[in-house]
mmCIF file of C-alpha atoms in Angstrom:
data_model
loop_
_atom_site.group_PDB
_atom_site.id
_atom_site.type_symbol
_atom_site.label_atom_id
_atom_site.label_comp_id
_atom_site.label_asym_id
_atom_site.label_seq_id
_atom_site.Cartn_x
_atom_site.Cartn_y
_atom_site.Cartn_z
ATOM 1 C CA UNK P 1 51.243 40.968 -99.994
ATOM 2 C CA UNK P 2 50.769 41.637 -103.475
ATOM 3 C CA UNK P 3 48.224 43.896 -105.100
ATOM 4 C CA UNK P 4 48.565 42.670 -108.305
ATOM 5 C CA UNK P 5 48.883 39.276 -109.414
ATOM 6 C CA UNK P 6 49.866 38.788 -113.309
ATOM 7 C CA UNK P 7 47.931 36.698 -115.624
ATOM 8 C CA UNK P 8 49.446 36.986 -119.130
ATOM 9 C CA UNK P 9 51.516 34.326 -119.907
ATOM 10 C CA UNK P 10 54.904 35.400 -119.865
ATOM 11 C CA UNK P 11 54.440 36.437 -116.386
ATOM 12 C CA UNK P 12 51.770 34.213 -114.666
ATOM 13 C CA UNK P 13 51.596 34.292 -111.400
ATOM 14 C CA UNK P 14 54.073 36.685 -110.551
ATOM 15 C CA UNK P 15 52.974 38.967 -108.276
ATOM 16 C CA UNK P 16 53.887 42.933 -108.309
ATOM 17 C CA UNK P 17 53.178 46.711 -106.366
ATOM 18 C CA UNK P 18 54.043 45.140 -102.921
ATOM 19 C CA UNK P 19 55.337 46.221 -99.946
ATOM 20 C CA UNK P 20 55.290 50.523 -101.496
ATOM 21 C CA UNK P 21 51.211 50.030 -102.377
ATOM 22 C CA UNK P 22 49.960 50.522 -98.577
ATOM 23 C CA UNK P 23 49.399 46.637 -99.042
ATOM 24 C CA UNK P 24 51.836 45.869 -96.155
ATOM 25 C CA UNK P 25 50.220 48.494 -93.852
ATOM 26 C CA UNK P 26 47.241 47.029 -94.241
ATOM 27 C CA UNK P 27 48.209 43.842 -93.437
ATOM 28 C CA UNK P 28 50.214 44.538 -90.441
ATOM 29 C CA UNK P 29 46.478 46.240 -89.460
ATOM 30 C CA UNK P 30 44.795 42.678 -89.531
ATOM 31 C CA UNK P 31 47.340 40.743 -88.139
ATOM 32 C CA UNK P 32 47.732 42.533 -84.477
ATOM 33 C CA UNK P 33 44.340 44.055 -84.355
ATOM 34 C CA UNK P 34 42.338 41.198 -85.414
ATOM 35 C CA UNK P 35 44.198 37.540 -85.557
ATOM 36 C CA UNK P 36 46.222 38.383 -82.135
ATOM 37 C CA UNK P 37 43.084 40.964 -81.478
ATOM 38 C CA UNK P 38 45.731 43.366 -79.718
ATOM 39 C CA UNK P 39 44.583 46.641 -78.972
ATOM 40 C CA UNK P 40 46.189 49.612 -77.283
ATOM 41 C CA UNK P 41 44.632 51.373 -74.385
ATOM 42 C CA UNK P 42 46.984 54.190 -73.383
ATOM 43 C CA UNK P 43 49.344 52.062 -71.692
ATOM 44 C CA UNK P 44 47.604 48.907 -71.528
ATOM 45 C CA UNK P 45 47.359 46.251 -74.100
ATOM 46 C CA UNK P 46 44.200 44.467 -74.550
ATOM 47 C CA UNK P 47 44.083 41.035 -76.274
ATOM 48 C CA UNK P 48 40.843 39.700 -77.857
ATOM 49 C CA UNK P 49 42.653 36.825 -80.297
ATOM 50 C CA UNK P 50 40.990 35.102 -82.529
ATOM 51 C CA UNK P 51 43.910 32.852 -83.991
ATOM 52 C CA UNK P 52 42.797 28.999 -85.296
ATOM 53 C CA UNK P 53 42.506 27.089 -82.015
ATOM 54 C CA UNK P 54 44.381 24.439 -83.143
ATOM 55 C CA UNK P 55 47.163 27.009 -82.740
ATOM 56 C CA UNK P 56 48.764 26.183 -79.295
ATOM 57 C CA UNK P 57 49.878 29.493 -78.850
ATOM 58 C CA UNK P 58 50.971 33.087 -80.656
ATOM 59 C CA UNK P 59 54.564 34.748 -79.567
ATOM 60 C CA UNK P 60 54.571 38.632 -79.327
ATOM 61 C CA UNK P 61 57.546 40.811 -78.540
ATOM 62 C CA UNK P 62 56.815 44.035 -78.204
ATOM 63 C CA UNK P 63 58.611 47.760 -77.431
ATOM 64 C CA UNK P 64 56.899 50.078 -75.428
ATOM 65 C CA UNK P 65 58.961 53.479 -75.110
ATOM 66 C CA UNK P 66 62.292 52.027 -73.510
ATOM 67 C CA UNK P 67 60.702 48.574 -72.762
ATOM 68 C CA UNK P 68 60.818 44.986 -73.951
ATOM 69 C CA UNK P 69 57.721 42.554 -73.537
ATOM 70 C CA UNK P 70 58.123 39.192 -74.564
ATOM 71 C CA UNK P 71 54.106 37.964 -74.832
ATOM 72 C CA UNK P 72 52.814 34.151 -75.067
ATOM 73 C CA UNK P 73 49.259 34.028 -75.921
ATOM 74 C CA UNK P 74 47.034 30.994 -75.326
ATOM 75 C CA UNK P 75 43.116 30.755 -75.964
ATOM 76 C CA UNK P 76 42.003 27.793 -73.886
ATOM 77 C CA UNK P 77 38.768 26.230 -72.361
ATOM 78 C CA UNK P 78 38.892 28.116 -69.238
ATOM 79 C CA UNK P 79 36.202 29.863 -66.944
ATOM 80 C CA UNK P 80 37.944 33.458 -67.547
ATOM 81 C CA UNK P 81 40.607 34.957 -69.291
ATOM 82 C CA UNK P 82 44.045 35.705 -66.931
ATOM 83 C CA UNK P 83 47.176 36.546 -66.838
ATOM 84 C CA UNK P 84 50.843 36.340 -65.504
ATOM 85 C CA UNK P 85 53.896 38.565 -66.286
ATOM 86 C CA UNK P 86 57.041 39.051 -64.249
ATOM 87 C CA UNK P 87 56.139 38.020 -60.876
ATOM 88 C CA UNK P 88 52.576 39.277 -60.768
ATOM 89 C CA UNK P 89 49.013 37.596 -61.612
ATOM 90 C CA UNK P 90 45.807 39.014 -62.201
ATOM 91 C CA UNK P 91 42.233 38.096 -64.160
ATOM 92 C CA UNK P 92 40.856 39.494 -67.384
ATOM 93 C CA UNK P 93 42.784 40.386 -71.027
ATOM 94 C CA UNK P 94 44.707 43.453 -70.395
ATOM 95 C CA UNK P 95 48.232 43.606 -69.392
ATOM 96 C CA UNK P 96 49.574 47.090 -67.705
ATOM 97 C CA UNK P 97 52.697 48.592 -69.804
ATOM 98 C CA UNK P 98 55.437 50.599 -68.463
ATOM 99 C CA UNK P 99 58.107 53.020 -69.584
ATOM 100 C CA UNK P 100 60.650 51.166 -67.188
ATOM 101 C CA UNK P 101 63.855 50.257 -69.761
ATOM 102 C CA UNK P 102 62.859 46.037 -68.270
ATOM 103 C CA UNK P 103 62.522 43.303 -70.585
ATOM 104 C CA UNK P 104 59.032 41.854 -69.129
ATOM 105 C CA UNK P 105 57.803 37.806 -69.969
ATOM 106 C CA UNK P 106 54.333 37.847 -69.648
ATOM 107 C CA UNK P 107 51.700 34.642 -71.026
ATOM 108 C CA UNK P 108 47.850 35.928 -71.701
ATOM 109 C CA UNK P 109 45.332 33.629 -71.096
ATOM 110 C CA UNK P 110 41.891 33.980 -73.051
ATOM 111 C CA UNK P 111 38.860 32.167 -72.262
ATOM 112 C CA UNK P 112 37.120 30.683 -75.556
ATOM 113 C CA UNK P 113 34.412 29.292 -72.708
ATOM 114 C CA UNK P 114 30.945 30.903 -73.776
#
């Protein structure tokens, strides 16, 4: 992400002061906490995506301490927001992390319902 985009002539369009500005930090700040809407809780992560819905899905992998997750996140048309991971269930849009040196799959399911 630039923060400076050139405009004289011999350099049009270039763009320059990237990724040593802050520019990437800043970035990385509005893609997880507010396209994918991930938020940290401790050790939960909460999801609250809002991602174009013509998007079938976002892919997350994530390290927690000595852990691997490995998170699918849908937004679909149902009555509440759910998820799987490993061999466990549950409802809502927060998934419990652990310090456990696994590689976890988990898929998020958020309701867009209103």
């Amino acid at each position: 992400m630039a923060a400076d985009v050139y405009a004289n002539e011999s350099h049009k369009g270039r763009g320059g002061w990237t990724w040593y500005t802050g520019s990437s930090g800043w970035m990385y700040q509005f893609i997880t906490g507010s396209l994918l809407g991930i938020e940290l809780q401790k050790d939960q992560m909460k999801f609250s995506p809002c991602f174009p819905l013509n998007w079938p899905s976002v892919f997350i992998v994530y390290r927690y301490k000595t852990s691997t997750y490995n998170i699918k996140v849908f937004q679909m048309e149902t009555p509440e927001s759910s998820w799987q991971m490993d061999n466990d269930r549950g409802i809502g849009n927060t998934i419990q992390l652990e310090d456990d040196g696994r590689q976890h799959e988990a898929e998020v399911y958020i309701s867009i319902v209103n």
